mmCIF file of C-alpha atoms in Angstrom:
data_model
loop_
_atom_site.group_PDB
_atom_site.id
_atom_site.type_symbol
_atom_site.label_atom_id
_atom_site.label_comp_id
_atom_site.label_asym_id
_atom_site.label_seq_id
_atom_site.Cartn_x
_atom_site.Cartn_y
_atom_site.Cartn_z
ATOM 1 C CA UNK A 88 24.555 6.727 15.708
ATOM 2 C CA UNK A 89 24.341 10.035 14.823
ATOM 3 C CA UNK A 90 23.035 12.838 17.525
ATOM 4 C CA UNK A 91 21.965 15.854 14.887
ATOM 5 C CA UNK A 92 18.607 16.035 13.980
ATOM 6 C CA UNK A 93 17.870 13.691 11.194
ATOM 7 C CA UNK A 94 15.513 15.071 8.400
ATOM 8 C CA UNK A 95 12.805 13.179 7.219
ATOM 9 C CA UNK A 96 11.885 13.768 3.755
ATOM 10 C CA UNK A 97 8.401 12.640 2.944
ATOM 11 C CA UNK A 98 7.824 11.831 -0.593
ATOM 12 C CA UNK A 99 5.054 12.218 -2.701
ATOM 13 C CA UNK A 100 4.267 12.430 -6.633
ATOM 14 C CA UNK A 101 2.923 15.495 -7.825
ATOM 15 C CA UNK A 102 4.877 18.387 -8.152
ATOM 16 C CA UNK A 103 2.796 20.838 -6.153
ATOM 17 C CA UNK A 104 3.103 21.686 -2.255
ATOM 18 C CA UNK A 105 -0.612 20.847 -2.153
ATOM 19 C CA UNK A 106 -1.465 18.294 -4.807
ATOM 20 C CA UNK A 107 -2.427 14.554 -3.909
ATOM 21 C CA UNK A 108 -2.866 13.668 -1.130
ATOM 22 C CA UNK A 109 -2.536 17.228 0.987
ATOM 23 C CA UNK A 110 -5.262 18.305 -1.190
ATOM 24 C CA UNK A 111 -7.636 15.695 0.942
ATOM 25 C CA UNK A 112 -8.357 17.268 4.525
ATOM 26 C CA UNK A 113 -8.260 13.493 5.823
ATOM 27 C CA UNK A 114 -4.949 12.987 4.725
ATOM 28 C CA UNK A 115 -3.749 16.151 5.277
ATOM 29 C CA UNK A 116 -4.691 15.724 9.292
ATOM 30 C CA UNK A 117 -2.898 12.491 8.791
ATOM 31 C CA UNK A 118 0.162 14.101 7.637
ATOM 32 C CA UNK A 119 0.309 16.822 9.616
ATOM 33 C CA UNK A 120 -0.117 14.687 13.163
ATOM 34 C CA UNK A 121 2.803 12.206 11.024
ATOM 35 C CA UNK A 122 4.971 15.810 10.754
ATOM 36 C CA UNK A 123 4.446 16.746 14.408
ATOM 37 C CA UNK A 124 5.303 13.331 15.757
ATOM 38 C CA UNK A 125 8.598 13.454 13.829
ATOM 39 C CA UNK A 126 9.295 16.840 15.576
ATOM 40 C CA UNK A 127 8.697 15.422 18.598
ATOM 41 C CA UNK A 128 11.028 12.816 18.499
ATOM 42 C CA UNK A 129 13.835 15.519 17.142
ATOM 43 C CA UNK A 130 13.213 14.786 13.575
ATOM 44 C CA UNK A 131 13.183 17.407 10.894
ATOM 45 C CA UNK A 132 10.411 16.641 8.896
ATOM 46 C CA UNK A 133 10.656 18.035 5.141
ATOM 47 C CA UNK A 134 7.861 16.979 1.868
ATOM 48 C CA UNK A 135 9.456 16.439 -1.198
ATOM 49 C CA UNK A 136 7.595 16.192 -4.419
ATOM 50 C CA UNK A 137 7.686 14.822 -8.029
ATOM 51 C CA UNK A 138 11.605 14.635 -9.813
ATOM 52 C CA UNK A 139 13.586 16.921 -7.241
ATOM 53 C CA UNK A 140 15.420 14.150 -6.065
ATOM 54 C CA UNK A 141 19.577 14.741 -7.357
ATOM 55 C CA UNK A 142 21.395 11.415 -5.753
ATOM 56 C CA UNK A 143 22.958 10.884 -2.617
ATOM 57 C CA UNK A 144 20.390 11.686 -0.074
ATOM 58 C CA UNK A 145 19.534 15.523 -2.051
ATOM 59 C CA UNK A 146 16.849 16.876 -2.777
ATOM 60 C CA UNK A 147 16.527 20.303 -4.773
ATOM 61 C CA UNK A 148 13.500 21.545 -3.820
ATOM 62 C CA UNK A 149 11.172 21.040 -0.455
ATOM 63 C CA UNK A 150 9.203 22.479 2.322
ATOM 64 C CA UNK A 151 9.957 22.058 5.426
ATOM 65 C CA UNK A 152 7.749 21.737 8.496
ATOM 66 C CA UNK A 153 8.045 24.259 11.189
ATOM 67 C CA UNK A 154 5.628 23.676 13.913
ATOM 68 C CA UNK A 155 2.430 24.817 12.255
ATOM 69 C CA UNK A 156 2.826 24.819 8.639
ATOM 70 C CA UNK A 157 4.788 24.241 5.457
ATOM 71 C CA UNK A 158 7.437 26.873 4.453
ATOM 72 C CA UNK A 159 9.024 26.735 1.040
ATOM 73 C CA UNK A 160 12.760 25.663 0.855
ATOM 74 C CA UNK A 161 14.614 26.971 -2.012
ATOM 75 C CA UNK A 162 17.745 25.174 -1.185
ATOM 76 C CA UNK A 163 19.109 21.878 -1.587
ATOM 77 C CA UNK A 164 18.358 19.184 1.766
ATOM 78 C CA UNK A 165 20.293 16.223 2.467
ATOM 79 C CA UNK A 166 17.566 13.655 3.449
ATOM 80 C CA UNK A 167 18.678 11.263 6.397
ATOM 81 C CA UNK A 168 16.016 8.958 5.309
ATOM 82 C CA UNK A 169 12.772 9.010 2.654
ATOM 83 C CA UNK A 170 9.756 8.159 3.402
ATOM 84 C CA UNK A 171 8.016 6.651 0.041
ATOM 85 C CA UNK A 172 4.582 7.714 -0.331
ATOM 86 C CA UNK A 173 4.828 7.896 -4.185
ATOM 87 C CA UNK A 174 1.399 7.080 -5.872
ATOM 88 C CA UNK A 175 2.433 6.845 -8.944
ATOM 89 C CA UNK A 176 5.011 4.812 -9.308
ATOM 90 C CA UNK A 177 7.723 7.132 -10.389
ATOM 91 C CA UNK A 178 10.160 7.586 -7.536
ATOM 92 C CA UNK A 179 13.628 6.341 -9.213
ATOM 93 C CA UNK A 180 14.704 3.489 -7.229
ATOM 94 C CA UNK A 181 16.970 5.098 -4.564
ATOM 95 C CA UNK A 182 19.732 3.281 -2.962
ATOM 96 C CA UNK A 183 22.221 5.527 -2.262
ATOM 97 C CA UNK A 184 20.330 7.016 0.980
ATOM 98 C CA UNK A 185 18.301 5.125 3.705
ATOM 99 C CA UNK A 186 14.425 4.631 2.462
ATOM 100 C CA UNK A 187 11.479 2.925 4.112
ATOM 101 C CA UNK A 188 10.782 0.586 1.882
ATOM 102 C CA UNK A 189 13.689 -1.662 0.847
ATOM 103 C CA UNK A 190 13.276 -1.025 -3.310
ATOM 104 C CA UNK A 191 13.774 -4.685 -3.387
ATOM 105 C CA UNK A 192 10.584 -5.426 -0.981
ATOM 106 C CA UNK A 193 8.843 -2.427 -2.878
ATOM 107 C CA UNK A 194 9.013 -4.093 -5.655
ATOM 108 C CA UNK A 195 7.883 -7.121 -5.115
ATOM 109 C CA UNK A 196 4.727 -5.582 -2.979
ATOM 110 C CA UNK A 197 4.048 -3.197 -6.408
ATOM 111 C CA UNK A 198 3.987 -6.526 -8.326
ATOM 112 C CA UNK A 199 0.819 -8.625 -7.515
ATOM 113 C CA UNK A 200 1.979 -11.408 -9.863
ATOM 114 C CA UNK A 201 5.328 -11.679 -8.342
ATOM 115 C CA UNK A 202 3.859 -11.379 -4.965
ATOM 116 C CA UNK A 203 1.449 -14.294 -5.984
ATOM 117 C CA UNK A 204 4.736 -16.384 -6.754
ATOM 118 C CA UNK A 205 6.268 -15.484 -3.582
ATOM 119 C CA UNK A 206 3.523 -17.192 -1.444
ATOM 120 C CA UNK A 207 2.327 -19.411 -3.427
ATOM 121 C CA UNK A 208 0.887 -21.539 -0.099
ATOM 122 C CA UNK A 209 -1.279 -18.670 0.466
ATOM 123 C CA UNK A 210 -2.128 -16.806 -2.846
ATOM 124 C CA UNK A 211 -5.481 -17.672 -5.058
ATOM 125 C CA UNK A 212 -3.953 -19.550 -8.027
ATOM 126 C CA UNK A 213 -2.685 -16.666 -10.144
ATOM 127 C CA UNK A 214 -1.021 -17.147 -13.792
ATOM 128 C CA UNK A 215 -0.491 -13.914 -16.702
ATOM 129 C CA UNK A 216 -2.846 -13.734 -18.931
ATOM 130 C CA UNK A 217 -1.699 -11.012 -21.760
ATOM 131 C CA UNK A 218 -4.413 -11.635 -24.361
ATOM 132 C CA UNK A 219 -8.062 -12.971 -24.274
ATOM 133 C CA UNK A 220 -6.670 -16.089 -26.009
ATOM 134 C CA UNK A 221 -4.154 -16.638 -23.416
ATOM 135 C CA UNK A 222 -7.362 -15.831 -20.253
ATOM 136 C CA UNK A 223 -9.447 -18.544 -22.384
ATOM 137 C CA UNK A 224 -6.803 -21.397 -22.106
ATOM 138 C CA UNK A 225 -5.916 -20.457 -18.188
ATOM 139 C CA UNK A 226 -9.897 -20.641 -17.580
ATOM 140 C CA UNK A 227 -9.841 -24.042 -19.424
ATOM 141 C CA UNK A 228 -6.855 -25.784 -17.559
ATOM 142 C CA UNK A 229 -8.347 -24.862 -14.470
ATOM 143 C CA UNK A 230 -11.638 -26.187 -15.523
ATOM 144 C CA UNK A 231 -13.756 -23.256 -14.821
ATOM 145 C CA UNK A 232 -17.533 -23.606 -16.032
ATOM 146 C CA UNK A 233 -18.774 -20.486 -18.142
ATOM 147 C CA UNK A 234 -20.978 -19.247 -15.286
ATOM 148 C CA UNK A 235 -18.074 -19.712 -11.969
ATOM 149 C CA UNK A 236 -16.661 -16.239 -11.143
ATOM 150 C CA UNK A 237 -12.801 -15.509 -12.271
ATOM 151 C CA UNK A 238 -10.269 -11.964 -11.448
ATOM 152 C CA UNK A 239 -8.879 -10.761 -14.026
ATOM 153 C CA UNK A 240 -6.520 -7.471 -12.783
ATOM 154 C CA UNK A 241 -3.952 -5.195 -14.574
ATOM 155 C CA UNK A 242 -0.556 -5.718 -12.778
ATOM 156 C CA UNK A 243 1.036 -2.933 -10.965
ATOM 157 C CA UNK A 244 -2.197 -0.623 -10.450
ATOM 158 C CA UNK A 245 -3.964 0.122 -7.012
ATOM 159 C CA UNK A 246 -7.142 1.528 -5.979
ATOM 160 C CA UNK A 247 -9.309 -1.604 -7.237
ATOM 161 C CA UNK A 248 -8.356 -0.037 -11.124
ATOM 162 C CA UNK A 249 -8.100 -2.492 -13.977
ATOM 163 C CA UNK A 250 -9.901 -4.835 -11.603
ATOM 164 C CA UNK A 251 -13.413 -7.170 -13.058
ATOM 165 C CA UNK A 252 -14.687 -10.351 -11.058
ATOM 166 C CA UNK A 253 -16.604 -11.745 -13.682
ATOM 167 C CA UNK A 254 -18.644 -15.008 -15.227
ATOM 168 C CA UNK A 255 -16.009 -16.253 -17.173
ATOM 169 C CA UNK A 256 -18.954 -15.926 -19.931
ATOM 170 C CA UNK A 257 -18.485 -12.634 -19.516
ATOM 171 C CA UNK A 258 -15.150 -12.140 -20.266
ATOM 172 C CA UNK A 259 -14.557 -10.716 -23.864
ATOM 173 C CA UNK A 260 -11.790 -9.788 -26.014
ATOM 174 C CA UNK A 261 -12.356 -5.782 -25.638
ATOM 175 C CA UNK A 262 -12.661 -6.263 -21.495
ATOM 176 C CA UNK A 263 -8.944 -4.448 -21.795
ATOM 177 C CA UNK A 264 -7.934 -2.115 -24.999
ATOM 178 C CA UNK A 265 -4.144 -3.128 -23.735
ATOM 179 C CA UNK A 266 -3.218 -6.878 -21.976
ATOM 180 C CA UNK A 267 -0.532 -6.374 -21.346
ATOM 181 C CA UNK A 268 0.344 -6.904 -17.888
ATOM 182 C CA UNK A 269 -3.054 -8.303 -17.471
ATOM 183 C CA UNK A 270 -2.823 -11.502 -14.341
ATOM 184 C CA UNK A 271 -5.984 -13.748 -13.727
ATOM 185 C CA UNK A 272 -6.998 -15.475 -10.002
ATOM 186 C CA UNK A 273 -9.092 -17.880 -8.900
ATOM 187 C CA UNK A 274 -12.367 -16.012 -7.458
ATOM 188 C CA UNK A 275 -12.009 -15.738 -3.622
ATOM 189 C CA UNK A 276 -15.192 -16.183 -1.950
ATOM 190 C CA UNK A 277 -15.477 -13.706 1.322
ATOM 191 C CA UNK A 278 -19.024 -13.640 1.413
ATOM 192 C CA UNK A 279 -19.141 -15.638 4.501
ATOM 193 C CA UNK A 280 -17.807 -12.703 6.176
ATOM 194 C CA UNK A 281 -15.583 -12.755 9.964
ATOM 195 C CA UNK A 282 -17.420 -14.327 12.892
ATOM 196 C CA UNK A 283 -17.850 -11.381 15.198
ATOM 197 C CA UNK A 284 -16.292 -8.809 12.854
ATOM 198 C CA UNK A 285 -17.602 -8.590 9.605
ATOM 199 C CA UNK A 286 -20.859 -10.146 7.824
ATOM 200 C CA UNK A 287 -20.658 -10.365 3.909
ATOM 201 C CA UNK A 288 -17.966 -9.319 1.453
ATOM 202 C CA UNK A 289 -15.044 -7.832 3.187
ATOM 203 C CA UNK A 290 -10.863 -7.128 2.757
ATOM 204 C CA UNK A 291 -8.734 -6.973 5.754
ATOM 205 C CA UNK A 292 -5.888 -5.067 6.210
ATOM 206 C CA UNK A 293 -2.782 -5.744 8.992
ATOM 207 C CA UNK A 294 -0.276 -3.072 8.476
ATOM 208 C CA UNK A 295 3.235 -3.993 10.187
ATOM 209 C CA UNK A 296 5.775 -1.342 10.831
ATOM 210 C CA UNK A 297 9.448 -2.701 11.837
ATOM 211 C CA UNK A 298 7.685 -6.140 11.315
ATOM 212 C CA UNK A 299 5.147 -5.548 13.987
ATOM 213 C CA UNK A 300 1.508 -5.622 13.454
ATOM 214 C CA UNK A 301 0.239 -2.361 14.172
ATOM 215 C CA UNK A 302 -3.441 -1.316 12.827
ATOM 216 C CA UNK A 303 -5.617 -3.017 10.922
ATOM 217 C CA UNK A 304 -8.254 -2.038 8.350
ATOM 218 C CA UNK A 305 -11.371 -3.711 7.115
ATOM 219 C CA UNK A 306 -12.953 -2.735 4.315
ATOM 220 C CA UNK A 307 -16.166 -3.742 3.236
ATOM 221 C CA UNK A 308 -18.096 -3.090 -0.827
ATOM 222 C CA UNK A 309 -20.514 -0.680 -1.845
ATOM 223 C CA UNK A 310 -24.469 -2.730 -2.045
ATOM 224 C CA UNK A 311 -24.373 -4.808 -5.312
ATOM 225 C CA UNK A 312 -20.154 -4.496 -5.412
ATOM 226 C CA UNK A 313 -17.456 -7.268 -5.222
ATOM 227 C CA UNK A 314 -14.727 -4.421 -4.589
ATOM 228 C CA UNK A 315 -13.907 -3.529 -1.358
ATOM 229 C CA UNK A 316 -11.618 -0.040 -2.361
ATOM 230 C CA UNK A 317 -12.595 2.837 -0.437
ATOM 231 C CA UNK A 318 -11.883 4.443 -4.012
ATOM 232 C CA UNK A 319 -14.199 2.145 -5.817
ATOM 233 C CA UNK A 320 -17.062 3.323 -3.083
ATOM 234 C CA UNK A 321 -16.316 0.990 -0.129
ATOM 235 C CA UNK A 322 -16.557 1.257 3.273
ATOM 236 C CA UNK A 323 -13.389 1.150 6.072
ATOM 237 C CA UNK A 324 -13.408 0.813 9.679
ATOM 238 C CA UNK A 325 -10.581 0.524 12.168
ATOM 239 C CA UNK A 326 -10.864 -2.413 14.003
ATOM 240 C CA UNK A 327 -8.152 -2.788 17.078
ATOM 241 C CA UNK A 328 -5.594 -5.761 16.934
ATOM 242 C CA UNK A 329 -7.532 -7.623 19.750
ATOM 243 C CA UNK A 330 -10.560 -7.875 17.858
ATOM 244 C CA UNK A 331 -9.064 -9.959 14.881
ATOM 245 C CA UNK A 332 -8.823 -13.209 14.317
ATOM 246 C CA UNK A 333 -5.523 -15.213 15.573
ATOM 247 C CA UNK A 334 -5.529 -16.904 12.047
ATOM 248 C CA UNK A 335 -5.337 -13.512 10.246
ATOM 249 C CA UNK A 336 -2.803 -12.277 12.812
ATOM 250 C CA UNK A 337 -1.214 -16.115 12.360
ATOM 251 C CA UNK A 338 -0.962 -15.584 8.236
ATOM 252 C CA UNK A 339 0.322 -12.127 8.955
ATOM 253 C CA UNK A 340 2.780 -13.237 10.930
ATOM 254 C CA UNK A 341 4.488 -16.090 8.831
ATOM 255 C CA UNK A 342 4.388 -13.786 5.908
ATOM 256 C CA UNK A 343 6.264 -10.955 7.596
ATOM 257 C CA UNK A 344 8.698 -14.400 8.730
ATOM 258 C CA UNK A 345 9.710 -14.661 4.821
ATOM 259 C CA UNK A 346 10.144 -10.577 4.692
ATOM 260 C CA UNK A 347 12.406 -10.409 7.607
ATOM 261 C CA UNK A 348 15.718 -10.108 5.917
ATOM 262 C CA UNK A 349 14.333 -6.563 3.919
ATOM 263 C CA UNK A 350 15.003 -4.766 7.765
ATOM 264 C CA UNK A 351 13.028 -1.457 8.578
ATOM 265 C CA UNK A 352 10.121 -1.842 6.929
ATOM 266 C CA UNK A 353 6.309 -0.035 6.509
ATOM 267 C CA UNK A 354 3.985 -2.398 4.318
ATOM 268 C CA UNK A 355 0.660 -3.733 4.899
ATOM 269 C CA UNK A 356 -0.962 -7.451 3.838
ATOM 270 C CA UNK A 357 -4.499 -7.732 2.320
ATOM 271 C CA UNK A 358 -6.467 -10.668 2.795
ATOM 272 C CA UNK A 359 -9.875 -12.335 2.784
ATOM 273 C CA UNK A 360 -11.714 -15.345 5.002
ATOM 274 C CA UNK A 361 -12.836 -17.735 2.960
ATOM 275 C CA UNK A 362 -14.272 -21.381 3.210
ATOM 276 C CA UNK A 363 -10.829 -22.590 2.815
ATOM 277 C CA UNK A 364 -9.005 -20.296 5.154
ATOM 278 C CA UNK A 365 -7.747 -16.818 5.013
ATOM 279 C CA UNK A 366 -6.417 -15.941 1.429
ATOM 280 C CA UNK A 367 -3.804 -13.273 0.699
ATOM 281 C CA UNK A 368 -5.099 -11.007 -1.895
ATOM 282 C CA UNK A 369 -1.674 -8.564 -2.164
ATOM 283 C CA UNK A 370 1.028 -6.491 -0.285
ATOM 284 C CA UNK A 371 0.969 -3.084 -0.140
ATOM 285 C CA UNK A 372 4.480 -1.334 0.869
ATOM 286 C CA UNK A 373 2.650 2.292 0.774
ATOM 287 C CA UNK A 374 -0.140 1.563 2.529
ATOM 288 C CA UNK A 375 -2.326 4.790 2.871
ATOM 289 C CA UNK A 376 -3.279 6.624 6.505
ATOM 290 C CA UNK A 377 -7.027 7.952 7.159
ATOM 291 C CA UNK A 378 -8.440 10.329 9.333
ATOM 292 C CA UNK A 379 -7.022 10.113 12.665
ATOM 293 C CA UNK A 380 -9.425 11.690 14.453
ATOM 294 C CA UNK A 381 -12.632 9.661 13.250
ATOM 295 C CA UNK A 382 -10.356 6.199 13.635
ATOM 296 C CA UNK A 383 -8.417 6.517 16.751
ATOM 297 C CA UNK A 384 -6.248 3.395 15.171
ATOM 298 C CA UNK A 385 -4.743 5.454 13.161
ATOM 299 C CA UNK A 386 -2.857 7.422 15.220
ATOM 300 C CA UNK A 387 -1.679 4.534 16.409
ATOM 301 C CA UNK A 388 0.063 3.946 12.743
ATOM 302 C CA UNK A 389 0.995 7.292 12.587
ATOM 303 C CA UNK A 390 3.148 7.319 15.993
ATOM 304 C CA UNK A 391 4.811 3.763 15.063
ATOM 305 C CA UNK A 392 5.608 5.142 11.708
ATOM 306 C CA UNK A 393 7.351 8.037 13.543
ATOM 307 C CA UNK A 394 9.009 5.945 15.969
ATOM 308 C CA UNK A 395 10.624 3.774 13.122
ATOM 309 C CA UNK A 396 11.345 6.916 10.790
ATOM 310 C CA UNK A 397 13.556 9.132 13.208
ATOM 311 C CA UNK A 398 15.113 5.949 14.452
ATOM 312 C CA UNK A 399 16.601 5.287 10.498
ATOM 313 C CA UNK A 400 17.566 8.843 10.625
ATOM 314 C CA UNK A 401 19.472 8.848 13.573
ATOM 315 C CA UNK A 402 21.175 5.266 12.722
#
């Protein structure tokens, strides 16, 4: 193990020091409590942005944290570990230096149809669907009448885009100018809420770090809305780990079981309650902080993130 202080590169997507998500004061609180807990556990916390990333660890271009702020650093960094925050999907996949997550498990989080396939015990039935012909016969075989509620999403996005829950009467060719990468799921009915936590409509989130569950998240849709996405206009709180159900916890649980072998890991699971048990709507392996000082959870997240992070970069 080494004894030099490991730095921590923090990646995001766009290429400027302040772009997405440091240009959000909620985030940027997040991040900045995520930087100091790194320095207090002897890390060297650096962001790195967009393509400077060479191979082995390198970097080309960062800024580094000193206390109080970001300075510019001109000069290649040799990252001990990355921390993948990429929202865009265009991080190359790294294996030549230590990352949290596993490309492999990062993967198959990004890919809600693979992920459907993976726990199939606990998925909504979920099949491709790359052209309206295609979403017609899958909405056939599963005997759907034209007025029972279907998902249709576009593979690979996040924040609720490409996403209808429709009438299957309501579906049309021009619902999607591209299919491909188009999946359809069985409706999952959540209006029945959580005893005691939530009534109505809701997501839940249980983010595990080092395959421990940590936080959790519920979100809850706009008035009239099926989508739960902060981004699409929903509504989160921060419930603590004691308040949630032992079945969610339970589910949580034997999923993480069949992730074990992917080793240090951040990722979160999304689910619903529904009339026939809790339903796993998708894994997230870049699951997104919020404002630490209006969800005391949070920092909870924040400091187990840390933890796990400067332990990597010491290993």
């Amino acid at each position: 193990m080494s004894t030099a202080e490991p730095i921590i590169a923090i990646y995001f997507s766009s290429p400027g020091v302040f772009d997405y998500p440091l240009n959000h004061e909620i985030y940027k609180k997040a991040y900045w409590l995520l930087c100091q807990e790194l320095t207090a556990r002897g890390g060297a916390p650096y962001i790195v942005r967009a393509d400077s990333y060479d191979q082995q660890g390198y970097f080309s271009h960062s800024w580094q944290w000193d206390g109080q702020r970001l300075v510019e650093h001109v000069k290649p960094i040799r990252a001990n570990v990355i921390f993948n925050r990429d929202d865009k999907n265009t991080i190359p996949r790294i294996t030549d230096c230590a990352i949290i997550n596993d490309p492999i498990l990062d993967e198959l989080c990004l890919d809600k149809l693979a992920t459907a396939r993976f726990f199939p015990d606990t998925s909504p039935p979920t099949e491709p669907a790359e052209s309206f012909e295609r979403f017609a016969a899958i909405a056939a075989a599963w005997g759907l009448e034209p007025d029972d509620r279907i998902v249709l999403k576009k593979n690979f996005l996040s924040g609720g885009q490409g996403i209808h829950v429709l009438p299957v009467r309501s579906v049309h060719t021009d619902l999607y100018a591209d299919w491909r990468d188009v999946m359809v799921q069985t409706f999952c009915d959540s209006s029945g809420g959580i005893p005691g936590l939530v009534d109505g409509t809701h997501d839940l989130r249980v983010t595990l770090v080092d395959h421990a569950p940590i936080t959790t998240m519920l979100r809850t849709p706009a008035t009239g809305k099926l989508l739960s996405n902060v981004s699409q206009g929903g509504t989160e709180k921060w419930p603590s780990l004691a308040e949630i159900p032992s079945e969610a916890l339970a589910m949580a649980t034997a999923i993480d079981r069949r992730l074990a072998h992917f080793g240090n890991s951040i990722y979160s699971i999304d689910m619903v309650s529904t009339p026939y048990g809790y339903k796993l709507i998708e894994l997230n392996s870049r699951p997104g902080f919020s404002d630490p000082d209006k969800f005391p959870e949070v920092k909870k997240y924040v400091t187990a993130a840390a933890d796990l992070l400067v332990k990597v970069g010491k290993s």
